Amino acid sequence: MSEMYTPKPENKFTFGLWTVGNVGRDPFGEPTRDPLSPVEIVHLLAEVGAWGVNFHDNDLVPIDATPAQRDKIVIDFQKALNDTGIVVPMATTNLFTDPAFRDGAFTTNDPKVRAYALHKTMYAIDLGVELGAKTYVFWGGREGTETDAGKSPLDAGKWFREALNFLTEYVLDNGYDLKFALEAKPNEPRGDIYLATTGAMLGFIETLDHPEMVGVNPEVAHETMAGLNFLHHVAQAWDRGKLFHIDLNDQSIGRYDQDFRFGAVNLKSAFFLVKFLEDVGYDGSRHFDAHAYRSSDLADVKAFARGCMRTYLILKEKAAQFNADGEIQSLLAEILADDGSMDDFKGHYSPAKAAALKAHAFDRPALGRRGQPYERLDQLTVELLLGVR
Ligand code: GCO
Ligand code: MN
Ligand code: MN
């Protein structure tokens, strides 16, 4: 194996306890793998070369654990972290498994459940911060509807906003060094989930009391499930300074929520995503929110985890190759060519500029005749990815 494809701490590769710990249950079948304890998972992640581990409160501490059991679990987990050097960059709350959340957590019509969701999240934030988390993810898996007959999307949005405002104040009040990352998903497990895309989340964040503390956690599978271009959403988040975290996996459009190994379905999209993250200098976790096929055994789960990271690193190398490829770069230069003749019209508005632009005579037929060599560029990209360049 080339040294280049060996994961290093600076790659910031992370996995959730729920990802490599996934036991292979699906709506039609029982688990196919034995559960691993959080301590075993930390050691597994160290063995495969990951940098960090993330968790939902109840991945680590069972929902009905006593305070004494909780403390013992945290001590054992912290010891595994110390023994392996694995860090905890992110934590989150499970607000979807327990039947109490059948109609949602922060957005349910039941005020008792909304209050319980806040209560549970404050304890989960304490737990995450205690173990070192700097990013706190909010994925509202149950925040939605199957029917709009009994739930107002306006009330739901208002309640979600109130909850996030409450929790940002909680973080400030406790002096925690923690920012929030909102993760959108269009559906599953609800028929429709509120704020279904990263773009919707970005709009919502601006309505909060502390927008500076809140960004997004886009996931490859989620925009892809909706048939959208994931990269474009990531770019919008980056442009707004809101790319606080990212969930990498893979997904076929139009299928169930697959959570496949990174790069398992659409290598070309994965390539453009890795190239973007590396080109702009994204410095956060590369979190693999994926799990092995249900047919995998433990050895294959390790192969899955190694595969996520190895594919990322191979694509990172391909991105560097793309940037250094003379033929590709000269095609890009041709596509982006600018003879400077429009310089007077660029930039901020002024009445003089507007008047000059309105007076300018454009050769519209010539504009329409100019071809752009995207076919050639795309084919070179494909050949680069196929390893023949
Ligand atoms: C999903 C989501 C989750 C969240 C996780 C962390 O589709 O189930 O992607 O895996 O990312 O709950 O918030
Ligand atoms: Mn997901
Ligand atoms: Mn996710």
Short mmCIF file of C-alpha atoms and ligand atoms in Angstrom, two decimals:
data_model
loop_
_atom_site.label_atom_id
_atom_site.label_comp_id
_atom_site.label_asym_id
_atom_site.label_seq_id
_atom_site.Cartn_x
_atom_site.Cartn_y
_atom_site.Cartn_z
CA MET A 1 0.00 0.00 0.00
CA SER A 2 1.39 3.38 -0.96
CA GLU A 3 2.31 5.52 2.07
CA MET A 4 0.27 8.27 0.42
CA TYR A 5 -2.94 6.40 1.07
CA THR A 6 -2.26 5.77 4.76
CA PRO A 7 -4.60 7.90 6.90
CA LYS A 8 -2.88 10.49 9.05
CA PRO A 9 -4.19 12.61 11.94
CA GLU A 10 -4.10 15.75 9.76
CA ASN A 11 -6.64 14.15 7.41
CA LYS A 12 -9.13 14.38 10.31
CA PHE A 13 -10.95 11.19 9.40
CA THR A 14 -13.71 10.38 11.87
CA PHE A 15 -16.41 7.76 12.25
CA GLY A 16 -19.45 7.64 14.53
CA LEU A 17 -19.86 4.88 17.10
CA TRP A 18 -23.02 4.08 15.13
CA THR A 19 -21.18 3.65 11.81
CA VAL A 20 -18.57 0.93 12.29
CA GLY A 21 -20.76 -0.21 15.20
CA ASN A 22 -23.76 -0.74 12.91
CA VAL A 23 -25.05 -4.28 13.48
CA GLY A 24 -26.72 -4.71 10.09
CA ARG A 25 -30.35 -4.37 11.14
CA ASP A 26 -32.74 -3.18 8.42
CA PRO A 27 -36.54 -2.83 8.21
CA PHE A 28 -36.77 -6.40 6.92
CA GLY A 29 -34.13 -8.20 8.92
CA GLU A 30 -32.53 -8.71 12.29
CA PRO A 31 -28.89 -7.81 13.02
CA THR A 32 -26.21 -9.80 11.20
CA ARG A 33 -23.29 -8.69 13.41
CA ASP A 34 -22.60 -8.78 17.14
CA PRO A 35 -22.67 -5.41 18.85
CA LEU A 36 -19.30 -3.86 19.70
CA SER A 37 -18.88 -1.85 22.88
CA PRO A 38 -17.84 1.80 22.58
CA VAL A 39 -14.40 0.86 23.94
CA GLU A 40 -14.04 -1.89 21.31
CA ILE A 41 -15.06 0.57 18.60
CA VAL A 42 -12.43 3.09 19.69
CA HIS A 43 -9.78 0.36 19.44
CA LEU A 44 -11.12 -0.72 16.04
CA LEU A 45 -10.90 2.87 14.79
CA ALA A 46 -7.33 3.17 16.05
CA GLU A 47 -6.46 -0.09 14.30
CA VAL A 48 -7.76 1.12 10.93
CA GLY A 49 -6.08 4.53 11.28
CA ALA A 50 -8.93 6.93 12.00
CA TRP A 51 -8.34 10.19 13.89
CA GLY A 52 -11.59 10.64 15.76
CA VAL A 53 -14.82 9.15 16.98
CA ASN A 54 -18.21 10.85 17.28
CA PHE A 55 -21.29 9.66 19.13
CA HIS A 56 -24.93 10.19 19.98
CA ASP A 57 -25.47 10.38 23.76
CA ASN A 58 -27.09 6.94 23.75
CA ASP A 59 -24.44 5.28 21.56
CA LEU A 60 -22.25 5.73 24.61
CA VAL A 61 -24.62 5.93 27.58
CA PRO A 62 -27.84 3.89 27.37
CA ILE A 63 -30.95 6.04 27.71
CA ASP A 64 -31.91 4.43 31.03
CA ALA A 65 -28.43 4.35 32.61
CA THR A 66 -28.13 5.58 36.21
CA PRO A 67 -25.79 8.51 36.92
CA ALA A 68 -23.28 6.06 38.45
CA GLN A 69 -23.40 3.84 35.34
CA ARG A 70 -22.95 6.91 33.16
CA ASP A 71 -19.84 7.99 35.07
CA LYS A 72 -18.29 4.51 34.84
CA ILE A 73 -18.95 4.37 31.08
CA VAL A 74 -17.34 7.78 30.59
CA ILE A 75 -14.25 6.76 32.59
CA ASP A 76 -13.82 3.56 30.53
CA PHE A 77 -14.37 5.44 27.27
CA GLN A 78 -11.93 8.19 28.23
CA LYS A 79 -9.33 5.53 29.04
CA ALA A 80 -9.79 3.98 25.58
CA LEU A 81 -9.34 7.45 24.05
CA ASN A 82 -6.17 8.03 26.09
CA ASP A 83 -4.80 4.56 25.24
CA THR A 84 -5.34 5.00 21.50
CA GLY A 85 -4.99 8.75 20.91
CA ILE A 86 -8.43 8.81 19.28
CA VAL A 87 -10.18 12.19 19.81
CA VAL A 88 -13.86 13.22 20.02
CA PRO A 89 -14.41 16.21 17.69
CA MET A 90 -18.22 15.99 17.47
CA ALA A 91 -21.16 14.78 19.49
CA THR A 92 -24.91 14.74 18.94
CA THR A 93 -28.21 13.71 20.54
CA ASN A 94 -30.34 10.74 19.73
CA LEU A 95 -33.76 12.38 19.34
CA PHE A 96 -35.23 9.69 17.13
CA THR A 97 -34.97 6.12 18.50
CA ASP A 98 -37.11 6.33 21.62
CA PRO A 99 -40.89 6.09 21.10
CA ALA A 100 -41.21 9.40 22.97
CA PHE A 101 -39.94 11.03 19.77
CA ARG A 102 -42.47 9.34 17.48
CA ASP A 103 -43.79 12.77 16.37
CA GLY A 104 -40.49 14.61 16.56
CA ALA A 105 -38.44 16.23 19.30
CA PHE A 106 -38.14 20.02 19.03
CA THR A 107 -41.02 20.24 16.53
CA THR A 108 -43.61 17.82 17.91
CA ASN A 109 -47.02 19.15 18.84
CA ASP A 110 -46.55 17.73 22.37
CA PRO A 111 -45.06 20.41 24.66
CA LYS A 112 -43.90 17.76 27.15
CA VAL A 113 -41.84 16.02 24.48
CA ARG A 114 -40.43 19.36 23.31
CA ALA A 115 -39.34 20.11 26.86
CA TYR A 116 -37.91 16.59 27.28
CA ALA A 117 -35.94 17.06 24.02
CA LEU A 118 -34.31 20.19 25.46
CA HIS A 119 -33.62 18.42 28.77
CA LYS A 120 -32.04 15.44 26.98
CA THR A 121 -29.98 17.65 24.66
CA MET A 122 -28.52 19.71 27.53
CA TYR A 123 -27.28 16.51 29.21
CA ALA A 124 -25.96 15.27 25.87
CA ILE A 125 -24.12 18.55 25.28
CA ASP A 126 -22.53 18.23 28.75
CA LEU A 127 -21.41 14.70 27.85
CA GLY A 128 -19.98 15.73 24.48
CA VAL A 129 -18.11 18.69 25.93
CA GLU A 130 -16.75 16.55 28.78
CA LEU A 131 -15.17 14.24 26.19
CA GLY A 132 -13.76 17.06 24.07
CA ALA A 133 -16.35 17.77 21.37
CA LYS A 134 -16.11 21.18 19.71
CA THR A 135 -18.94 20.65 17.22
CA TYR A 136 -22.47 19.63 18.11
CA VAL A 137 -24.64 18.20 15.33
CA PHE A 138 -28.41 18.52 15.13
CA TRP A 139 -29.99 15.99 12.82
CA GLY A 140 -33.76 16.13 13.13
CA GLY A 141 -34.60 12.66 11.93
CA ARG A 142 -38.12 12.74 13.37
CA GLU A 143 -38.73 16.45 12.84
CA GLY A 144 -41.35 16.13 10.14
CA THR A 145 -44.64 14.63 9.08
CA GLU A 146 -46.36 11.90 7.15
CA THR A 147 -49.45 14.09 6.91
CA ASP A 148 -49.74 17.84 7.22
CA ALA A 149 -53.27 17.44 8.58
CA GLY A 150 -52.34 17.96 12.21
CA LYS A 151 -49.09 19.87 12.25
CA SER A 152 -48.32 23.40 11.25
CA PRO A 153 -44.99 23.86 9.48
CA LEU A 154 -44.99 27.44 10.82
CA ASP A 155 -45.31 26.28 14.43
CA ALA A 156 -42.68 23.60 13.83
CA GLY A 157 -40.23 26.17 12.50
CA LYS A 158 -40.95 28.51 15.39
CA TRP A 159 -40.43 25.73 17.97
CA PHE A 160 -37.21 24.56 16.33
CA ARG A 161 -35.92 28.16 16.37
CA GLU A 162 -36.87 28.55 20.06
CA ALA A 163 -35.06 25.30 20.90
CA LEU A 164 -31.86 26.30 19.11
CA ASN A 165 -31.94 29.76 20.69
CA PHE A 166 -32.37 28.16 24.11
CA LEU A 167 -29.47 25.78 23.50
CA THR A 168 -27.04 28.38 22.15
CA GLU A 169 -27.72 30.38 25.34
CA TYR A 170 -27.10 27.22 27.36
CA VAL A 171 -23.71 26.83 25.67
CA LEU A 172 -22.80 30.48 26.29
CA ASP A 173 -24.05 30.36 29.88
CA ASN A 174 -21.77 27.38 30.58
CA GLY A 175 -18.78 28.87 28.79
CA TYR A 176 -18.54 25.89 26.45
CA ASP A 177 -16.35 26.15 23.33
CA LEU A 178 -18.96 24.57 21.08
CA LYS A 179 -20.62 25.38 17.79
CA PHE A 180 -23.70 23.81 16.28
CA ALA A 181 -23.97 22.14 12.86
CA LEU A 182 -27.44 21.53 11.43
CA GLU A 183 -27.86 18.48 9.20
CA ALA A 184 -30.64 18.47 6.62
CA LYS A 185 -32.27 15.37 5.17
CA PRO A 186 -35.31 15.25 2.88
CA ASN A 187 -37.00 12.13 4.29
CA GLU A 188 -36.39 8.89 6.24
CA PRO A 189 -37.42 8.12 8.85
CA ARG A 190 -40.25 10.68 8.43
CA GLY A 191 -42.21 10.92 5.21
CA ASP A 192 -41.01 14.52 4.92
CA ILE A 193 -38.46 16.14 7.21
CA TYR A 194 -38.61 19.90 7.84
CA LEU A 195 -35.79 22.08 6.42
CA ALA A 196 -35.06 19.34 3.92
CA THR A 197 -31.90 20.65 2.29
CA THR A 198 -28.66 22.33 3.33
CA GLY A 199 -29.84 25.48 1.55
CA ALA A 200 -33.01 25.52 3.68
CA MET A 201 -30.85 25.19 6.81
CA LEU A 202 -28.64 28.07 5.70
CA GLY A 203 -31.67 30.30 5.33
CA PHE A 204 -33.04 29.21 8.72
CA ILE A 205 -29.73 29.86 10.53
CA GLU A 206 -29.96 33.58 9.71
CA THR A 207 -33.20 33.76 11.73
CA LEU A 208 -31.53 32.56 14.97
CA ASP A 209 -30.41 34.70 17.90
CA HIS A 210 -26.78 33.53 17.55
CA PRO A 211 -26.27 32.73 13.86
CA GLU A 212 -22.50 33.01 14.32
CA MET A 213 -22.58 29.86 16.50
CA VAL A 214 -24.51 27.80 13.98
CA GLY A 215 -23.44 26.25 10.69
CA VAL A 216 -24.31 23.14 8.70
CA ASN A 217 -23.35 19.48 8.46
CA PRO A 218 -24.23 18.49 4.89
CA GLU A 219 -24.30 14.78 4.02
CA VAL A 220 -23.61 13.30 0.58
CA ALA A 221 -26.52 10.86 0.83
CA HIS A 222 -29.08 13.45 1.86
CA GLU A 223 -28.92 15.88 -1.07
CA THR A 224 -28.40 12.88 -3.35
CA MET A 225 -31.61 11.21 -2.09
CA ALA A 226 -33.41 14.37 -3.19
CA GLY A 227 -31.77 14.14 -6.61
CA LEU A 228 -29.74 17.31 -5.98
CA ASN A 229 -26.10 18.19 -6.62
CA PHE A 230 -24.39 17.81 -3.24
CA LEU A 231 -21.28 19.76 -4.22
CA HIS A 232 -23.33 22.85 -5.02
CA HIS A 233 -24.83 22.81 -1.52
CA VAL A 234 -21.41 22.35 0.06
CA ALA A 235 -20.10 25.28 -1.98
CA GLN A 236 -22.94 27.53 -0.82
CA ALA A 237 -22.24 26.57 2.81
CA TRP A 238 -18.52 27.20 2.34
CA ASP A 239 -19.19 30.58 0.72
CA ARG A 240 -21.20 31.62 3.81
CA GLY A 241 -18.50 30.38 6.23
CA LYS A 242 -20.96 27.75 7.44
CA LEU A 243 -19.30 24.45 6.56
CA PHE A 244 -18.72 23.39 10.18
CA HIS A 245 -18.74 19.63 9.53
CA ILE A 246 -19.39 17.17 6.69
CA ASP A 247 -20.87 13.67 6.51
CA LEU A 248 -19.29 11.59 3.76
CA ASN A 249 -20.88 8.42 2.39
CA ASP A 250 -22.54 7.41 -0.86
CA GLN A 251 -26.03 6.90 -2.20
CA SER A 252 -27.85 6.09 -5.44
CA ILE A 253 -30.47 8.66 -6.42
CA GLY A 254 -34.00 7.45 -5.81
CA ARG A 255 -33.11 4.56 -3.50
CA TYR A 256 -33.63 4.02 0.21
CA ASP A 257 -31.21 5.69 2.64
CA GLN A 258 -28.15 3.59 1.81
CA ASP A 259 -25.20 5.10 3.76
CA PHE A 260 -22.71 3.30 1.54
CA ARG A 261 -18.92 3.49 1.81
CA PHE A 262 -17.57 6.82 0.55
CA GLY A 263 -17.13 6.60 -3.23
CA ALA A 264 -19.04 3.30 -3.52
CA VAL A 265 -21.62 4.63 -6.00
CA ASN A 266 -20.56 7.80 -7.77
CA LEU A 267 -16.80 8.17 -7.91
CA LYS A 268 -16.91 11.20 -10.16
CA SER A 269 -19.11 13.16 -7.75
CA ALA A 270 -16.89 12.02 -4.89
CA PHE A 271 -13.87 13.27 -6.82
CA PHE A 272 -15.32 16.75 -7.38
CA LEU A 273 -16.29 16.90 -3.72
CA VAL A 274 -12.83 15.93 -2.45
CA LYS A 275 -11.23 18.31 -4.94
CA PHE A 276 -13.45 21.13 -3.66
CA LEU A 277 -12.71 20.45 0.03
CA GLU A 278 -8.97 20.25 -0.63
CA ASP A 279 -8.84 23.24 -3.01
CA VAL A 280 -10.65 25.58 -0.62
CA GLY A 281 -8.70 24.31 2.39
CA TYR A 282 -11.59 22.88 4.43
CA ASP A 283 -10.04 22.16 7.81
CA GLY A 284 -12.81 20.33 9.67
CA SER A 285 -13.51 16.66 10.26
CA ARG A 286 -14.00 14.36 7.31
CA HIS A 287 -16.66 12.29 8.99
CA PHE A 288 -17.78 9.04 7.40
CA ASP A 289 -21.46 8.67 8.24
CA ALA A 290 -21.73 5.31 6.54
CA HIS A 291 -21.88 1.65 7.40
CA ALA A 292 -20.77 -1.64 5.93
CA TYR A 293 -23.14 -3.78 3.87
CA ARG A 294 -25.43 -6.00 5.92
CA SER A 295 -23.59 -8.97 4.44
CA SER A 296 -20.27 -7.90 6.01
CA ASP A 297 -18.57 -9.62 8.94
CA LEU A 298 -16.21 -7.82 11.32
CA ALA A 299 -13.21 -8.17 8.99
CA ASP A 300 -15.27 -6.67 6.20
CA VAL A 301 -16.40 -3.81 8.48
CA LYS A 302 -12.73 -2.92 8.91
CA ALA A 303 -12.25 -3.13 5.15
CA PHE A 304 -15.23 -0.78 4.79
CA ALA A 305 -13.70 1.78 7.18
CA ARG A 306 -10.29 1.56 5.56
CA GLY A 307 -11.96 1.86 2.15
CA CYS A 308 -13.70 5.15 3.04
CA MET A 309 -10.40 6.76 4.02
CA ARG A 310 -8.33 5.20 1.25
CA THR A 311 -10.76 6.33 -1.45
CA TYR A 312 -10.71 9.86 -0.02
CA LEU A 313 -6.91 9.91 -0.12
CA ILE A 314 -6.75 8.48 -3.64
CA LEU A 315 -9.21 11.13 -4.81
CA LYS A 316 -7.16 13.79 -3.04
CA GLU A 317 -4.14 12.64 -5.02
CA LYS A 318 -6.22 12.70 -8.21
CA ALA A 319 -7.29 16.27 -7.39
CA ALA A 320 -3.63 17.32 -7.12
CA GLN A 321 -2.98 15.56 -10.44
CA PHE A 322 -5.91 17.43 -12.03
CA ASN A 323 -4.50 20.74 -10.79
CA ALA A 324 -1.05 19.90 -12.18
CA ASP A 325 -2.15 18.46 -15.54
CA GLY A 326 -1.03 20.82 -18.32
CA GLU A 327 -3.65 19.78 -20.85
CA ILE A 328 -6.47 20.03 -18.31
CA GLN A 329 -5.25 23.39 -17.10
CA SER A 330 -4.94 24.79 -20.62
CA LEU A 331 -8.51 23.72 -21.37
CA LEU A 332 -9.59 25.44 -18.16
CA ALA A 333 -7.66 28.55 -19.17
CA GLU A 334 -9.49 28.50 -22.51
CA ILE A 335 -12.86 28.13 -20.79
CA LEU A 336 -12.09 30.95 -18.35
CA ALA A 337 -10.40 33.22 -20.91
CA ASP A 338 -10.91 36.92 -20.30
CA ASP A 339 -9.45 39.52 -22.71
CA GLY A 340 -10.19 42.35 -20.27
CA SER A 341 -12.61 44.10 -22.62
CA MET A 342 -15.42 43.91 -20.06
CA ASP A 343 -13.34 45.23 -17.15
CA ASP A 344 -15.09 48.61 -17.17
CA PHE A 345 -18.43 46.91 -16.52
CA LYS A 346 -17.33 44.71 -13.61
CA GLY A 347 -17.78 45.16 -9.89
CA HIS A 348 -20.07 47.48 -7.98
CA TYR A 349 -22.92 49.37 -9.54
CA SER A 350 -22.55 52.99 -10.51
CA PRO A 351 -24.93 55.03 -12.67
CA ALA A 352 -22.08 55.70 -15.12
CA LYS A 353 -21.26 52.01 -15.36
CA ALA A 354 -24.89 51.13 -15.94
CA ALA A 355 -25.17 53.77 -18.67
CA ALA A 356 -21.97 52.58 -20.37
CA LEU A 357 -23.12 48.97 -20.22
CA LYS A 358 -26.52 49.84 -21.67
CA ALA A 359 -24.79 51.74 -24.48
CA HIS A 360 -22.36 48.96 -25.32
CA ALA A 361 -23.07 47.07 -28.57
CA PHE A 362 -22.69 43.30 -28.12
CA ASP A 363 -22.05 40.91 -31.01
CA ARG A 364 -24.70 38.44 -29.86
CA PRO A 365 -24.28 35.96 -32.77
CA ALA A 366 -20.54 35.79 -31.99
CA LEU A 367 -21.30 35.13 -28.30
CA GLY A 368 -23.55 32.28 -29.35
CA ARG A 369 -20.94 30.79 -31.70
CA ARG A 370 -18.25 30.36 -29.06
CA GLY A 371 -17.98 26.75 -27.95
CA GLN A 372 -16.67 25.60 -24.59
CA PRO A 373 -14.62 22.38 -24.53
CA TYR A 374 -16.38 20.78 -21.58
CA GLU A 375 -16.55 17.45 -23.43
CA ARG A 376 -12.79 17.34 -23.82
CA LEU A 377 -12.26 18.45 -20.24
CA ASP A 378 -14.71 15.95 -18.84
CA GLN A 379 -13.19 13.08 -20.85
CA LEU A 380 -9.72 14.01 -19.56
CA THR A 381 -11.17 13.99 -16.04
CA VAL A 382 -12.65 10.55 -16.62
CA GLU A 383 -9.35 9.24 -17.99
CA LEU A 384 -7.49 10.72 -15.04
CA LEU A 385 -9.90 8.99 -12.67
CA LEU A 386 -9.58 5.72 -14.59
CA GLY A 387 -5.83 5.88 -14.17
CA VAL A 388 -4.78 6.15 -17.80
CA ARG A 389 -3.34 9.67 -17.54
C1 GCO B 1 -29.08 9.61 9.07
C2 GCO B 1 -28.23 10.73 9.57
C3 GCO B 1 -27.58 10.43 10.89
C4 GCO B 1 -26.96 11.65 11.53
C5 GCO B 1 -26.53 11.32 12.92
C6 GCO B 1 -25.68 12.38 13.55
O1 GCO B 1 -29.42 9.64 7.90
O2 GCO B 1 -29.43 8.72 9.85
O3 GCO B 1 -27.26 11.00 8.60
O4 GCO B 1 -26.63 9.41 10.75
O5 GCO B 1 -25.89 12.12 10.80
O6 GCO B 1 -27.66 11.09 13.68
O7 GCO B 1 -26.41 13.50 13.76
MN MN B 2 -27.77 10.02 6.67
MN MN B 3 -25.46 12.10 8.78
#
